[in-house]
Amino acid sequence: MTFSKTIARSWQCMLALWVMQVTLVAARTIIRDSAISGCGQTLPTGQQHGNTANVTIESDGLTRSYLVFVPPHYNPYIPTSVIFSYHGGSRTAQSQLQLDQLTNPEFNTALIVVYPQGINDTWQGVPGITTNDVQFTADILAEVESRYCIDPHRVFVTGKSDGGGFCNVLACDPTLSARFAAFAPVSGAYYVDTLPCNATTVNLPCSPARHDIPLLAFHGGNDTTISYNGGERKDECLPTIPHFIEEWAARDLLSPDNTTIPIANNTVLYRYGAGLETGLVGLVYDAVIGHDWPSTAPNADNQVAGHHPASFNATPIILGFFATHPLIVL
């Protein structure tokens, strides 16, 4: 068995154990918390276990939409984890569902997944975008919590490219950073509205509600869209990815030192934190892939000319990271 297959197998075993543990714990505490308003309700009209539905919602005076995947093992009496997944620029909620594979039963049969749709297929935080997607997210979260039996300590965020950048917007938001447990941006575009651009030292504005935000980023060394080395783009500044990660480690009051862990061919995890905070912040860096959602199977990213499949799958790593980082409320 190759090293990368061993890593993948260990992630799968950990996920299976986590699902069993979460189910057992939840089964002992079925709707004890009256704040879990969606528990005990039947699924909304037209929705079925194991299927995805398109939902419309009013937000900030606009009619907007999102996809919601109800896992085959969803039980309306057991609090369930939720993942919000944001598409990249010029992509859609449907394309993100196909890309991230979070609805693939190989990876997930127990978690609800929400795919918001951006106005003009992009997100707040991208230069020139004025849509209030933070409010949109808050409105979706409130609706999801009212319709499904949601574990409020296990609501997570991921996304690709502009959607990855919006993960960072949410992690830096003084309100929603206290509602979401952990964040996993992929090939993220972390724009800063300042020029000239000194990518290694640019100040990264951020006002999180806490100093223990788990964040695991993924980036390719051959990304020619959002360069690993940062730089000016769309008349704003992109930080280098190492600078971006080091700033998150500092916000979480972690040591600037990190541990390098091999993940697969050409791929390492830079892990920050020690003791109980080990891995609170991390970066998975693949030196040879481009602006992609890392996958060993063909997908819409790695089949573009000049791209190729990665030597690892980001999806089970993200699920494993989320599994070990629930929201801790003191």
Coordinates of C-alpha atoms in Angstrom, one line a residue:
M1 CA 0.0 0.0 0.0
T2 CA 1.4 3.4 -1.0
F3 CA 1.9 6.2 1.6
S4 CA -0.9 8.3 0.1
K5 CA -3.3 5.4 0.3
T6 CA -2.3 4.7 3.9
I7 CA -3.1 8.4 4.7
A8 CA -6.4 8.2 2.9
R9 CA -7.4 5.0 4.7
S10 CA -6.6 6.5 8.1
W11 CA -8.8 9.5 7.3
Q12 CA -11.6 7.2 6.3
C13 CA -11.3 5.2 9.5
M14 CA -11.2 8.3 11.6
L15 CA -14.4 9.6 9.9
A16 CA -16.2 6.4 10.4
L17 CA -15.3 6.4 14.1
W18 CA -16.3 10.1 14.4
V19 CA -19.8 9.4 12.9
M20 CA -20.4 6.6 15.3
Q21 CA -19.3 8.8 18.3
V22 CA -21.3 11.8 17.3
T23 CA -24.4 9.6 16.7
L24 CA -24.1 7.9 20.1
V25 CA -23.6 11.2 21.9
A26 CA -26.4 12.9 20.1
A27 CA -28.7 9.9 20.7
R28 CA -28.2 10.4 24.4
T29 CA -29.1 14.1 24.2
I30 CA -32.0 14.2 21.7
I31 CA -33.5 17.6 21.7
R32 CA -32.6 18.5 25.3
D33 CA -31.6 21.9 24.0
S34 CA -34.8 23.8 23.3
A35 CA -32.8 26.2 21.1
I36 CA -32.6 23.4 18.5
S37 CA -35.9 24.5 17.0
G38 CA -35.8 22.3 13.9
C39 CA -35.7 19.0 15.8
G40 CA -38.6 16.7 15.4
Q41 CA -39.9 18.3 12.2
T42 CA -40.6 16.4 9.0
L43 CA -38.5 17.4 5.9
P44 CA -39.8 20.4 3.9
T45 CA -42.2 19.6 1.1
G46 CA -40.4 18.0 -1.9
Q47 CA -37.2 17.1 0.0
Q48 CA -36.0 13.5 0.5
H49 CA -33.2 11.7 2.3
G50 CA -30.1 11.4 0.1
N51 CA -31.3 14.1 -2.3
T52 CA -30.6 17.8 -3.0
A53 CA -33.2 20.5 -3.2
N54 CA -33.1 24.1 -4.5
V55 CA -34.4 26.6 -2.0
T56 CA -35.3 30.3 -2.4
I57 CA -34.9 32.8 0.4
E58 CA -35.4 36.6 0.8
S59 CA -32.2 38.3 2.0
D60 CA -31.4 42.0 2.1
G61 CA -34.3 42.8 -0.2
L62 CA -33.2 40.2 -2.8
T63 CA -34.6 36.8 -3.8
R64 CA -31.7 34.4 -3.6
S65 CA -31.2 30.7 -3.5
Y66 CA -29.2 27.8 -2.2
L67 CA -29.0 24.0 -2.6
V68 CA -29.4 21.8 0.4
F69 CA -28.4 18.2 0.6
V70 CA -30.2 16.0 3.2
P71 CA -27.9 13.0 3.9
P72 CA -29.4 9.5 3.7
H73 CA -28.9 8.9 7.4
Y74 CA -30.5 12.1 8.5
N75 CA -32.7 11.7 11.6
P76 CA -34.9 14.6 12.6
Y77 CA -34.4 13.7 16.3
I78 CA -30.6 13.7 16.3
P79 CA -28.7 17.0 16.0
T80 CA -26.8 16.9 12.7
S81 CA -23.6 18.6 11.5
V82 CA -23.8 21.1 8.6
I83 CA -21.3 22.3 6.0
F84 CA -21.7 25.5 4.0
S85 CA -19.8 25.2 0.7
Y86 CA -19.2 28.3 -1.5
H87 CA -18.5 28.1 -5.2
G88 CA -15.7 29.8 -7.1
G89 CA -16.0 32.9 -9.3
S90 CA -18.0 32.3 -12.5
R91 CA -19.1 28.9 -11.0
T92 CA -22.4 28.0 -9.4
A93 CA -23.8 26.2 -6.4
Q94 CA -24.5 23.2 -8.6
S95 CA -20.9 23.1 -10.0
Q96 CA -19.6 23.4 -6.4
L97 CA -21.7 20.4 -5.4
Q98 CA -20.1 18.4 -8.2
L99 CA -16.6 19.6 -7.4
D100 CA -16.3 19.2 -3.7
Q101 CA -17.9 15.7 -3.6
L102 CA -19.3 16.4 -0.1
T103 CA -22.6 14.7 -1.2
N104 CA -20.7 11.6 -2.4
P105 CA -21.6 8.7 -0.2
E106 CA -18.0 7.6 -0.4
F107 CA -17.2 10.6 1.8
N108 CA -20.5 11.7 3.5
T109 CA -23.7 10.0 4.5
A110 CA -24.4 11.9 7.7
L111 CA -23.9 15.6 7.3
I112 CA -26.2 18.2 5.7
V113 CA -24.5 20.3 3.1
V114 CA -25.6 23.8 2.0
Y115 CA -24.5 25.4 -1.3
P116 CA -25.3 29.1 -1.4
Q117 CA -25.6 30.7 -4.9
G118 CA -23.7 34.0 -5.3
I119 CA -25.1 37.0 -7.2
N120 CA -23.4 37.1 -10.6
D121 CA -21.6 33.9 -9.5
T122 CA -19.3 35.6 -7.0
W123 CA -19.0 36.7 -3.4
Q124 CA -18.5 39.6 -1.0
G125 CA -14.8 40.3 -0.6
V126 CA -14.0 40.2 -4.3
P127 CA -13.1 43.6 -5.6
G128 CA -16.1 45.6 -6.8
I129 CA -18.7 43.3 -5.2
T130 CA -21.2 45.1 -2.9
T131 CA -23.6 42.2 -2.2
N132 CA -24.1 41.5 1.5
D133 CA -23.3 37.9 1.4
V134 CA -22.5 37.8 5.2
Q135 CA -26.2 38.7 5.8
F136 CA -27.2 36.1 3.2
T137 CA -25.3 33.5 5.0
A138 CA -26.8 34.5 8.4
D139 CA -30.3 34.3 6.8
I140 CA -29.6 30.8 5.4
L141 CA -28.2 29.6 8.7
A142 CA -31.3 30.8 10.6
E143 CA -33.6 29.1 8.1
V144 CA -31.6 25.8 8.1
E145 CA -31.7 25.8 11.9
S146 CA -35.4 26.2 11.9
R147 CA -36.1 23.4 9.4
Y148 CA -33.6 20.7 10.4
C149 CA -32.3 19.2 13.6
I150 CA -28.9 21.0 13.6
D151 CA -26.0 20.6 16.0
P152 CA -25.1 24.3 16.7
H153 CA -21.6 23.3 17.7
R154 CA -20.9 21.6 14.4
V155 CA -21.6 24.1 11.6
F156 CA -18.6 24.5 9.2
V157 CA -17.5 26.4 6.1
T158 CA -15.5 25.5 3.0
G159 CA -15.3 27.0 -0.5
K160 CA -13.1 27.3 -3.6
S161 CA -11.3 30.4 -5.0
D162 CA -13.6 33.4 -4.5
G163 CA -15.7 31.1 -2.3
G164 CA -12.5 30.2 -0.4
G165 CA -11.9 33.9 0.1
F166 CA -15.4 34.3 1.4
C167 CA -14.6 31.6 4.0
N168 CA -12.0 34.0 5.3
V169 CA -14.5 36.9 5.3
L170 CA -16.8 34.8 7.5
A171 CA -14.0 33.7 9.7
C172 CA -13.1 37.4 10.2
D173 CA -16.7 38.5 10.8
P174 CA -17.3 39.6 14.4
T175 CA -20.7 37.8 14.5
L176 CA -20.5 34.7 12.3
S177 CA -17.1 33.7 13.4
A178 CA -18.8 32.9 16.7
R179 CA -21.4 30.8 14.9
F180 CA -19.3 28.6 12.6
A181 CA -17.0 26.1 14.2
A182 CA -14.2 25.7 11.6
F183 CA -13.1 26.9 8.2
A184 CA -11.4 25.2 5.2
P185 CA -10.7 27.4 2.2
V186 CA -9.4 25.8 -1.0
S187 CA -7.3 27.9 -3.5
G188 CA -8.7 30.9 -1.7
A189 CA -8.6 34.5 -3.0
Y190 CA -7.9 36.6 0.0
Y191 CA -8.1 40.2 -1.4
V192 CA -7.0 43.2 0.6
D193 CA -8.1 46.7 -0.6
T194 CA -4.7 48.4 -0.6
L195 CA -1.9 49.3 -3.1
P196 CA 1.0 49.2 -3.6
C197 CA 1.0 45.5 -2.8
N198 CA 3.7 44.1 -0.5
A199 CA 2.4 40.5 -0.5
T200 CA 4.7 39.3 2.3
T201 CA 3.8 42.0 4.9
V202 CA 0.4 43.4 3.8
N203 CA -1.9 44.1 6.8
L204 CA -4.9 41.6 6.7
P205 CA -7.9 43.3 8.3
C206 CA -9.8 40.8 10.5
S207 CA -12.2 41.1 13.5
P208 CA -13.0 37.6 14.7
A209 CA -15.1 37.0 17.8
R210 CA -12.6 34.6 19.3
H211 CA -9.0 33.5 19.4
D212 CA -9.4 29.8 18.8
I213 CA -10.7 29.7 15.2
P214 CA -9.7 26.4 13.4
L215 CA -8.7 27.1 9.8
L216 CA -7.1 24.7 7.3
A217 CA -6.3 26.1 3.9
F218 CA -5.3 24.3 0.7
H219 CA -3.2 25.8 -2.1
G220 CA -1.2 24.8 -5.1
G221 CA 2.3 25.9 -5.9
N222 CA 1.4 26.1 -9.6
D223 CA -1.7 28.2 -9.1
T224 CA -1.6 30.8 -11.9
T225 CA -4.9 32.4 -10.9
I226 CA -4.4 33.1 -7.2
S227 CA -0.6 32.9 -6.9
Y228 CA 0.9 31.2 -3.9
N229 CA 3.3 34.1 -3.9
G230 CA 0.5 36.7 -3.9
G231 CA 0.7 40.0 -5.7
E232 CA -1.6 42.6 -7.3
R233 CA -4.8 41.4 -8.8
K234 CA -8.0 43.3 -9.8
D235 CA -6.4 46.5 -8.4
E236 CA -6.1 45.0 -4.9
C237 CA -3.5 43.0 -3.1
L238 CA -3.3 39.2 -2.5
P239 CA -1.1 38.1 0.4
T240 CA 1.4 35.3 0.0
I241 CA -0.2 32.1 1.2
P242 CA 2.5 31.6 3.9
H243 CA 1.8 35.2 5.2
F244 CA -1.9 34.5 5.2
I245 CA -1.5 31.4 7.3
E246 CA 1.0 32.9 9.6
E247 CA -1.4 35.7 10.4
W248 CA -4.1 33.2 11.3
A249 CA -1.7 31.4 13.6
A250 CA -0.9 34.7 15.2
R251 CA -4.6 35.6 15.6
D252 CA -5.1 32.3 17.3
L253 CA -2.2 33.1 19.7
L254 CA -0.2 30.2 18.3
S255 CA 3.6 30.0 18.0
P256 CA 5.0 31.0 14.6
D257 CA 6.7 27.7 14.5
N258 CA 5.1 24.9 12.5
T259 CA 5.6 21.2 11.9
T260 CA 5.9 19.9 8.4
I261 CA 4.0 16.6 7.8
P262 CA 4.1 14.7 4.4
I263 CA 0.6 14.1 3.0
A264 CA 1.3 12.6 -0.4
N265 CA 3.6 13.0 -3.4
N266 CA 4.7 16.7 -3.6
T267 CA 2.3 17.6 -0.8
V268 CA 2.9 18.6 2.8
L269 CA 0.8 19.9 5.8
Y270 CA 2.3 22.9 7.6
R271 CA 0.6 22.4 11.0
Y272 CA 0.5 25.1 13.7
G273 CA -0.3 24.8 17.4
A274 CA 0.8 22.5 20.2
G275 CA -0.8 20.4 22.9
L276 CA -4.6 20.7 22.8
E277 CA -4.2 23.3 20.1
T278 CA -2.2 21.1 17.7
G279 CA -3.4 21.6 14.2
L280 CA -5.7 24.5 15.0
V281 CA -4.3 26.3 12.0
G282 CA -2.8 24.5 9.0
L283 CA -1.9 24.7 5.3
V284 CA -1.9 21.8 2.9
Y285 CA 0.5 22.8 0.1
D286 CA 0.8 20.8 -3.1
A287 CA 3.8 22.1 -5.0
V288 CA 2.6 20.9 -8.5
I289 CA -1.1 21.5 -8.8
G290 CA -2.8 24.6 -10.0
H291 CA -6.0 26.5 -9.1
D292 CA -7.8 23.3 -8.2
W293 CA -9.9 21.5 -5.7
P294 CA -7.4 18.7 -5.0
S295 CA -8.7 15.3 -6.1
T296 CA -7.2 12.1 -7.4
A297 CA -10.3 11.6 -9.6
P298 CA -11.0 13.8 -12.7
N299 CA -13.0 16.9 -11.9
A300 CA -13.9 20.2 -13.5
D301 CA -10.6 21.8 -12.2
N302 CA -8.0 19.2 -12.9
Q303 CA -9.3 18.4 -16.4
V304 CA -8.5 21.9 -17.7
A305 CA -5.6 22.0 -20.1
G306 CA -2.3 22.2 -18.2
H307 CA -3.9 20.8 -15.0
H308 CA -3.8 17.3 -13.7
P309 CA -5.3 15.2 -10.8
A310 CA -3.7 15.7 -7.4
S311 CA -1.9 13.0 -5.4
F312 CA -4.5 13.3 -2.6
N313 CA -8.2 14.1 -2.0
A314 CA -8.9 17.3 -0.1
T315 CA -12.5 16.3 0.7
P316 CA -11.8 13.6 3.4
I317 CA -9.1 15.7 4.9
I318 CA -11.6 18.6 5.3
L319 CA -14.1 16.3 6.8
G320 CA -11.5 15.0 9.2
F321 CA -10.5 18.5 10.2
F322 CA -14.1 19.5 10.8
A323 CA -14.7 16.3 12.8
T324 CA -12.0 17.2 15.3
H325 CA -12.9 20.9 15.7
P326 CA -16.4 21.5 17.0
L327 CA -17.3 24.9 18.3
I328 CA -16.4 25.2 22.0
V329 CA -18.5 27.6 24.0
L330 CA -17.1 28.4 27.5

